[in-house]
Short mmCIF file of C-alpha atoms in Angstrom, two decimals:
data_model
loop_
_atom_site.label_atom_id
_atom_site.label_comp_id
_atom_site.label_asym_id
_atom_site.label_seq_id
_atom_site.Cartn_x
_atom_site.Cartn_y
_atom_site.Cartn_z
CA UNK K 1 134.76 -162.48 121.17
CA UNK K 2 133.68 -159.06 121.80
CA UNK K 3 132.22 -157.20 118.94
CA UNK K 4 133.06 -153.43 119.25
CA UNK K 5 129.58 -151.48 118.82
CA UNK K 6 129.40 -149.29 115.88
CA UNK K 7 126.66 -146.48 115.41
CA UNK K 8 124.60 -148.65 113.37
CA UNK K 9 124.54 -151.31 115.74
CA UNK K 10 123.61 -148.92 118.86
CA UNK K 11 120.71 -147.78 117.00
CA UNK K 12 119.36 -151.49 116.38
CA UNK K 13 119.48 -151.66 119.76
CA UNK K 14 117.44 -148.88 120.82
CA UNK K 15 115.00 -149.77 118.46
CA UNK K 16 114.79 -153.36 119.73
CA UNK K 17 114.38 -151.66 123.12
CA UNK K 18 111.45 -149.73 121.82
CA UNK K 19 109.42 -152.48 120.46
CA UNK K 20 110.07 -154.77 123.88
CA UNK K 21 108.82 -151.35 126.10
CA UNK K 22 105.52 -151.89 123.31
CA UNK K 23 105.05 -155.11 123.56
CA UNK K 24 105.55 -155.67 127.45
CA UNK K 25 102.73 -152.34 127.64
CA UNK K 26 100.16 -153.92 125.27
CA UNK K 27 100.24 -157.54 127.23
CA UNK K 28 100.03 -156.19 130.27
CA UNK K 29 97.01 -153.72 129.09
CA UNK K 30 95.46 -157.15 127.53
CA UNK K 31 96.07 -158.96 130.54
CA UNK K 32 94.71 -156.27 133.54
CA UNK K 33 91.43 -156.22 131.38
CA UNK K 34 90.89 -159.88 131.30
CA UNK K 35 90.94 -159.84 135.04
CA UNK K 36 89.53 -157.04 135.34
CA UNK K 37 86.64 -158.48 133.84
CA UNK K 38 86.74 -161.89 134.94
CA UNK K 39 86.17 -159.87 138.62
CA UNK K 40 83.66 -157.91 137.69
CA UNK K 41 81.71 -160.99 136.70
CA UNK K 42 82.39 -162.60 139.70
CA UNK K 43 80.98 -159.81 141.76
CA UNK K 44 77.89 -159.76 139.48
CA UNK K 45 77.29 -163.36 139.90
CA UNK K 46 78.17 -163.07 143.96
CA UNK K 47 75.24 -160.43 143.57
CA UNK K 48 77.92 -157.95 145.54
CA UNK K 49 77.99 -155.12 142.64
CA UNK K 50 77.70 -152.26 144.19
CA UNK K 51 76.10 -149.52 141.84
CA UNK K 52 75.38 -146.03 142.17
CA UNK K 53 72.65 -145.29 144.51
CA UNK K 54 69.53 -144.51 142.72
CA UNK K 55 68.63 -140.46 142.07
CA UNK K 56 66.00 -138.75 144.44
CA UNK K 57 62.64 -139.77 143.25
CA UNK K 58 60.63 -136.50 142.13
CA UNK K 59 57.04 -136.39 142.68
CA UNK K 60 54.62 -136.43 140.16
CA UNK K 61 52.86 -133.47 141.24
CA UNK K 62 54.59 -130.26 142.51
CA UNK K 63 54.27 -129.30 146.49
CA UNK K 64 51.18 -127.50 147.09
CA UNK K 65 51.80 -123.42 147.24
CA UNK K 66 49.85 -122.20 150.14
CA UNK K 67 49.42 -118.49 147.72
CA UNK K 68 47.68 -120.72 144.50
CA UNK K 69 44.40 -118.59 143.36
CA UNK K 70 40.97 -119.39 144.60
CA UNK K 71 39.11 -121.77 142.63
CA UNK K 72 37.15 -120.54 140.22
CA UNK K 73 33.40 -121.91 139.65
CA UNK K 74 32.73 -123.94 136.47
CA UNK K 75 29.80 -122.54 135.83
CA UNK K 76 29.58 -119.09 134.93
CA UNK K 77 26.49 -116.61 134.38
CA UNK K 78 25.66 -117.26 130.94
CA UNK K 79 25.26 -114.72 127.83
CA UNK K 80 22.71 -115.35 125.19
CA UNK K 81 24.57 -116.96 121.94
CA UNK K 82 21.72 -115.00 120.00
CA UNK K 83 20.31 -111.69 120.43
CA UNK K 84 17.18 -110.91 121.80
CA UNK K 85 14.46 -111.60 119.05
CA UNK K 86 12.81 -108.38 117.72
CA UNK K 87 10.29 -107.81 115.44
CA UNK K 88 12.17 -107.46 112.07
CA UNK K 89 10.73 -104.26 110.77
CA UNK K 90 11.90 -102.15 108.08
CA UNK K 91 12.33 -98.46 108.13
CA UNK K 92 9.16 -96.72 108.06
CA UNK K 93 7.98 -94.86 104.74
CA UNK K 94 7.95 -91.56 106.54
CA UNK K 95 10.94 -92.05 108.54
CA UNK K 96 13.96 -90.12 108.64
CA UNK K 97 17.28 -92.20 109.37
CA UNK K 98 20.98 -91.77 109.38
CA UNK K 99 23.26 -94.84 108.69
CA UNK K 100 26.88 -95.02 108.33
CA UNK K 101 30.14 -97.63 107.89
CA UNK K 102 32.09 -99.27 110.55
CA UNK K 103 35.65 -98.71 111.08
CA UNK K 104 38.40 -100.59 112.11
CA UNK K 105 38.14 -103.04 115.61
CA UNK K 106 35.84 -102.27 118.42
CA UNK K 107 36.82 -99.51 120.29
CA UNK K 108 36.94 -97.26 116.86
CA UNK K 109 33.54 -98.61 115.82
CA UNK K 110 32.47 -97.61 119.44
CA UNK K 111 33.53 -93.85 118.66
CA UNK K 112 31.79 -94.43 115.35
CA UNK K 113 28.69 -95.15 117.15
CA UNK K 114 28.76 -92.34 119.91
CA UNK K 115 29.14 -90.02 117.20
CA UNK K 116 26.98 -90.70 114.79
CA UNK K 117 24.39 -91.22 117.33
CA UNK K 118 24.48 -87.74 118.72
CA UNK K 119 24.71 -86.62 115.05
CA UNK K 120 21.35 -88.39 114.79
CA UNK K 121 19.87 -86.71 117.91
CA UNK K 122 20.50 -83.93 116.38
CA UNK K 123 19.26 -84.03 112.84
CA UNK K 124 16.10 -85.98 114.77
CA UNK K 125 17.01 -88.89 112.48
CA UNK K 126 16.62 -92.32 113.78
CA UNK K 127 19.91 -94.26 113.93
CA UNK K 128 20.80 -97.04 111.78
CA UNK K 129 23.05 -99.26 113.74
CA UNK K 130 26.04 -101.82 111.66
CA UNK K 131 26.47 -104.42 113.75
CA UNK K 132 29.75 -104.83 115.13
CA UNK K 133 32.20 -106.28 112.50
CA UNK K 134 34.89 -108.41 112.34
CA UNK K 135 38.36 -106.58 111.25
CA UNK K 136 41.46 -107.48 110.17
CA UNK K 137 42.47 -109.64 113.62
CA UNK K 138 38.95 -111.23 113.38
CA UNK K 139 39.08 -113.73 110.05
CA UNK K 140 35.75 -115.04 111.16
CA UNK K 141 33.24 -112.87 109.84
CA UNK K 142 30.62 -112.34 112.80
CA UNK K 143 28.61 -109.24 112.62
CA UNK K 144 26.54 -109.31 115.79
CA UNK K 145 24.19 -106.76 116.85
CA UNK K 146 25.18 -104.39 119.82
CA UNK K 147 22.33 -105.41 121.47
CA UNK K 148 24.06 -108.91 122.02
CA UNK K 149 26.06 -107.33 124.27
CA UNK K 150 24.35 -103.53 125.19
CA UNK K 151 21.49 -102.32 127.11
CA UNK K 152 19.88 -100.25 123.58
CA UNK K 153 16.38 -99.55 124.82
CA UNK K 154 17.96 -98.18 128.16
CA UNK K 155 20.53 -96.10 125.93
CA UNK K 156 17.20 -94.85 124.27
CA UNK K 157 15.55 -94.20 127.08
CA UNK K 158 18.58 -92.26 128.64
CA UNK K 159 19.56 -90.45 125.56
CA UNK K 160 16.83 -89.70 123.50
CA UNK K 161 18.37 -91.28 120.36
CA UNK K 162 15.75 -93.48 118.38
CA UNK K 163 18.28 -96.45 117.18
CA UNK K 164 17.34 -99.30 115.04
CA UNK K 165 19.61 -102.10 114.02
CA UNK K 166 20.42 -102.96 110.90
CA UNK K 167 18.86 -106.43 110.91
CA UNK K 168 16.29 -104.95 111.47
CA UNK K 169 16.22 -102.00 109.42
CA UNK K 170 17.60 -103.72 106.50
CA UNK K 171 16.66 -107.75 107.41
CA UNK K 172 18.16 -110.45 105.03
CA UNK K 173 17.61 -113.92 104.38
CA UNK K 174 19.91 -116.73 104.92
CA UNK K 175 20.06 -117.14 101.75
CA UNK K 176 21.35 -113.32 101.10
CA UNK K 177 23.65 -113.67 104.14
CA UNK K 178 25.66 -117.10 102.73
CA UNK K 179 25.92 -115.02 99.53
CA UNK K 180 27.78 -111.96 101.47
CA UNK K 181 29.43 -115.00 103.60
CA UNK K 182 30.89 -116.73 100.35
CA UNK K 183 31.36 -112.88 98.45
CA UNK K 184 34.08 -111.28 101.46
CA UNK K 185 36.04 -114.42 102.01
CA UNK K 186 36.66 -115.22 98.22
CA UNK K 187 36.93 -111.19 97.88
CA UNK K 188 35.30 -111.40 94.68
CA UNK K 189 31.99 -110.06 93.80
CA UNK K 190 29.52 -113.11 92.24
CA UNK K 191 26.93 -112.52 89.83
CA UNK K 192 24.68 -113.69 92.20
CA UNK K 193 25.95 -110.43 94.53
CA UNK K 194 25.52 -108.12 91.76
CA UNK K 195 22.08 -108.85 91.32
CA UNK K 196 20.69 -108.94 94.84
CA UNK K 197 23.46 -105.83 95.94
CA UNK K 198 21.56 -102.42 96.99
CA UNK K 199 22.44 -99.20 96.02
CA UNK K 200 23.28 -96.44 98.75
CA UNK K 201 25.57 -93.31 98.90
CA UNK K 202 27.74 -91.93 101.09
CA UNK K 203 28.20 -88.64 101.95
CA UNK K 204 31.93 -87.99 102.19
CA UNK K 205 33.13 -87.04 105.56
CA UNK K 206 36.73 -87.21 106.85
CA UNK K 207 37.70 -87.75 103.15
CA UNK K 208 37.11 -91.30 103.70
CA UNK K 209 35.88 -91.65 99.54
CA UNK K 210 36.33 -95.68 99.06
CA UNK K 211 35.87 -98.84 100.43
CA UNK K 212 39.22 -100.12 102.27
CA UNK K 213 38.84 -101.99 105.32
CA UNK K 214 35.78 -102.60 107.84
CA UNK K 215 33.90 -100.45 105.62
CA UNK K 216 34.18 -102.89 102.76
CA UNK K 217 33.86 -106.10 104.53
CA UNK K 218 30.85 -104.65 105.79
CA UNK K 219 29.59 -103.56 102.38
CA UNK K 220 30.28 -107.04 100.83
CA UNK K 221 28.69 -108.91 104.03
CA UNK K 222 25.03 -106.88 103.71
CA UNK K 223 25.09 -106.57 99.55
CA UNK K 224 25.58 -102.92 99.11
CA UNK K 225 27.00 -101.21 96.17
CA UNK K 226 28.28 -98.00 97.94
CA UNK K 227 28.84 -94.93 95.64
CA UNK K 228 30.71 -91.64 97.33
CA UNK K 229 29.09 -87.89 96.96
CA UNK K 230 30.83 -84.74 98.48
CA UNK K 231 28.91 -83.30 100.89
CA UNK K 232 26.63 -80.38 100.19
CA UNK K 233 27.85 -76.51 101.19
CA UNK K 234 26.90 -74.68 104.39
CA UNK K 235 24.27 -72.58 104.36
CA UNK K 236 25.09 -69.08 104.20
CA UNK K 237 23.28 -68.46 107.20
CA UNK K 238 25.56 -70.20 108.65
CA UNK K 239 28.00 -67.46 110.51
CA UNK K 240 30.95 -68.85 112.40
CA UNK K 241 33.48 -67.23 114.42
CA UNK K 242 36.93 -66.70 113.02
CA UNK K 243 38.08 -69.56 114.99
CA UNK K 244 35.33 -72.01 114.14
CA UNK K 245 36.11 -70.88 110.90
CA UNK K 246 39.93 -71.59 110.74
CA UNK K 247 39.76 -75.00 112.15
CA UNK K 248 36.84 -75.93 110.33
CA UNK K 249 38.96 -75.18 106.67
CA UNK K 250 41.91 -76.62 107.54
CA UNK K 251 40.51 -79.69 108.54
CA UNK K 252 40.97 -83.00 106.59
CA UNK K 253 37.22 -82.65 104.91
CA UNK K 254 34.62 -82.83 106.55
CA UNK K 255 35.61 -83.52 110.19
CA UNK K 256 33.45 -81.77 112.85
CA UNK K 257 30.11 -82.10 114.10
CA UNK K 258 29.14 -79.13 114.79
CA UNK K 259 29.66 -78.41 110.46
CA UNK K 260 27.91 -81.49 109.59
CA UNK K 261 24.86 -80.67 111.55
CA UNK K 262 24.34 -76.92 109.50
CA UNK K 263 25.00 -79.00 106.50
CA UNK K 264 22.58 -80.95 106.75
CA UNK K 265 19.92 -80.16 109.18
CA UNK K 266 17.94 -79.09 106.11
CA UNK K 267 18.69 -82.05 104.02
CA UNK K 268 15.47 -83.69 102.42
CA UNK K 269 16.93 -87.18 101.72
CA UNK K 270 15.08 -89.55 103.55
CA UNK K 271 18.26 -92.19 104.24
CA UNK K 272 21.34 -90.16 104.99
CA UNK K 273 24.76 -91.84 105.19
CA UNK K 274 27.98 -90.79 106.29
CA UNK K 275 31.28 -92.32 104.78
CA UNK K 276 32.82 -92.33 108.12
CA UNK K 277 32.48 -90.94 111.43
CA UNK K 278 34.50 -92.70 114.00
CA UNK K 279 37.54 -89.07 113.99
CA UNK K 280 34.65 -86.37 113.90
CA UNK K 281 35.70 -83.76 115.91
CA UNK K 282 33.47 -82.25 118.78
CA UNK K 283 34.46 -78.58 120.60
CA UNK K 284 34.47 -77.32 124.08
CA UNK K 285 30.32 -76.93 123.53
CA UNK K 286 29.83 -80.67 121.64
CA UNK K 287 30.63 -83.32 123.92
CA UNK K 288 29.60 -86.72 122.30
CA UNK K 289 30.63 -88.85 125.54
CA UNK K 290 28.48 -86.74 127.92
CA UNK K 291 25.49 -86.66 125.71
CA UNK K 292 25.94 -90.23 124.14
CA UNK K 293 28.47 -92.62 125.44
CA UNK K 294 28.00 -92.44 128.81
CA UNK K 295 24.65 -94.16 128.44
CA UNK K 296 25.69 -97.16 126.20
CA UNK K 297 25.59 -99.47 129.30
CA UNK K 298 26.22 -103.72 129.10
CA UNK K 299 23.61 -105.94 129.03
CA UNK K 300 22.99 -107.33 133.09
CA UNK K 301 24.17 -110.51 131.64
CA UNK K 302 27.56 -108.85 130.46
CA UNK K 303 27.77 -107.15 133.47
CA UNK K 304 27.18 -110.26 135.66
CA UNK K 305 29.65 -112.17 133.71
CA UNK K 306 32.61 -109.38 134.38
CA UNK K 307 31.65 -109.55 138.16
CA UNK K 308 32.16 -113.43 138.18
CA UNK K 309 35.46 -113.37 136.46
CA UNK K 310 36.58 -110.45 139.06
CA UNK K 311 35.66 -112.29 142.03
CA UNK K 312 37.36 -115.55 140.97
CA UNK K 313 40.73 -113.77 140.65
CA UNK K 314 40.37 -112.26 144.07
CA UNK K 315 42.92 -113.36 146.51
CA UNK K 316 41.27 -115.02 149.71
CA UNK K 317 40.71 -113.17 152.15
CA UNK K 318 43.52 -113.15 155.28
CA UNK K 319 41.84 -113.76 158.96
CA UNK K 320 43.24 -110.09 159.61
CA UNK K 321 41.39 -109.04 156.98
CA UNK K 322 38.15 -107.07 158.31
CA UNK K 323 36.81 -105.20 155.14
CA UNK K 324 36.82 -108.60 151.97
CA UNK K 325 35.61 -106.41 149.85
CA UNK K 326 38.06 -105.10 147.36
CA UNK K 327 36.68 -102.12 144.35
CA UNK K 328 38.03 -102.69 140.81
CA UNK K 329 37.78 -100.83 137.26
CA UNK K 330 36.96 -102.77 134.76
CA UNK K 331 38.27 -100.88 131.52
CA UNK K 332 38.88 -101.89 127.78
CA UNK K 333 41.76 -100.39 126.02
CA UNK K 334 43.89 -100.47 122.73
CA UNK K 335 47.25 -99.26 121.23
CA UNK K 336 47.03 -95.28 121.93
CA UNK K 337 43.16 -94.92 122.41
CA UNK K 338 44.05 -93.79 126.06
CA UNK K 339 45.90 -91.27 125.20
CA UNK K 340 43.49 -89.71 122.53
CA UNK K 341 40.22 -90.16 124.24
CA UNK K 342 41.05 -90.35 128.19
#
């Protein structure tokens, strides 16, 4: 007997369909990875895998580049890790000196020098030289002499200036210098300070009036217990040109040369220090660097050293090449000192 099919019965059906499709799909998934497998350990055992070939080996050191840099000696000329010893003497009872504070890194405590120096030459004061001090880049709180690194009695010799250092001029013992040590990293004055601490002043130049920077770490390193003064008047024999005159007022205190020489080429103090002196001015008749800077010269040692490092980083020399000797400039710059001083 034949059934007639009703709507409910079709859709049984096509749902039974369904499920078979499933079923049949799922088996026959099951059963291709059974043998799938089953061959795969066949081949393994059969040793016949074949696998991917192995990846290029890379060697362990790169190729050789026929343009790598000359080797460079390991030995180097050396530079003395201390400064020539000199006899530690203080200054003399009858001797007139002009000291002054550091500023800021090297190449502004370099200015600082020049110009205090040919302030000196001219007040026929002997110079009292601050080491060179560590700044704010520089956490490790060297102060070593400039002549660690500078020729001083050629600069002397070539510029007249009398110089003396300021370990010398002012010597500590180790004792005094752990104190200064311990005082500028903890930046808190001890008792200990207090009572050893000197007293100078500081005639105000530049309005530079306090202790900020370089100035202070310098101050806290050597024990001294810096007080400010405003410096004295010109003389009114003093007569400038109207010029001289204008530039002179509306400068930022006292900021040339030329004024701090008449205001003080009469002075009777015996130690005379300037505040600051790194941004005095000169004028078309007061050149510092021809007078003083161009005879603060390196040590041979320095000057040895720079040659070595030079020579290593030449290129060598091509067969063509007649003439192996090349000329460099060997200059120390920072920030926008170029620009200002070039």
């Amino acid at each position: 007997m034949i059934l007639p099919l009703t709507k409910n019965t079709k859709e049984k059906s096509s749902r039974h369909r369904a499920m078979l499709v499933m079923v049949l799909t799922i088996s026959s998934s099951l059963v291709f990875m059974i043998l799938y497998k089953q061959a795969l350990n066949e081949e393994f055992a059969m040793g016949s895998y074949r696998q991917r070939p192995p990846a290029p080996s890379i060697p362990s050191t790169a190729p050789s580049n026929p343009r790598t840099a000359p080797s460079i000696p390991r030995t180097a000329p050396s530079i003395p890790r201390t400064a020539p010893s000199i006899p530690r003497t203080a200054i003399g009872v009858n001797e007139r000196s002009l000291g002054y504070l550091p500023y800021a890194g090297l190449t502004n405590q370099f200015f600082a020098f020049q110009h205090a120096a040919w302030t000196a030459f001219h007040l026929n004061r002997t110079l009292i030289l601050p080491p060179i001090t560590s700044n704010k880049h520089d956490h490790q709180l060297t102060f070593q002499g400039w002549s660690h690194y500078f020729d001083i009695p050629r600069f002397e010799k070539l510029s007249g200036v009398r110089v003396k250092e300021w370990a010398d001029a002012k010597p500590l013992s180790e004792k005094e210098i752990a104190i200064g040590v311990d005082v500028t990293r903890k930046h808190k004055l001890s008792p200990q300070w207090d009572s050893l601490a000197e007293n100078i002043t500081c005639q105000i130049t530049r309005n530079f009036s306090s202790l900020q920077g370089v100035d202070k770490t310098f101050a806290n390193l050597f024990l001294l217990r810096v007080s400010f003064v405003e410096p004295p008047p010109r003389p009114a024999s003093v007569h400038l040109d109207d010029a001289t005159e204008n530039a002179i007022n509306t400068a930022s205190g006292l900021s040339f040369l030329s004024d701090i020489i008449d205001r003080y080429r009469d002075s009777e103090e015996k130690s005379l220090y300037l505040s600051h002196t790194y941004s005095l001015k000169g004028s078309h008749s007061i050149r510092p660097w021809e007078e003083i800077g161009q005879h603060i010269h390196f040590k041979q040692e320095v000057v040895d050293l720079a040659l070595h490092l030079v020579q290593s980083l030449q290129s060598p020399p091509s067969p063509s090449q007649t003439n192996t000797t090349q000329n460099f400039t060997l200059a120390f710059s920072r920030q926008s000192d170029p620009i200002a001083f070039a």
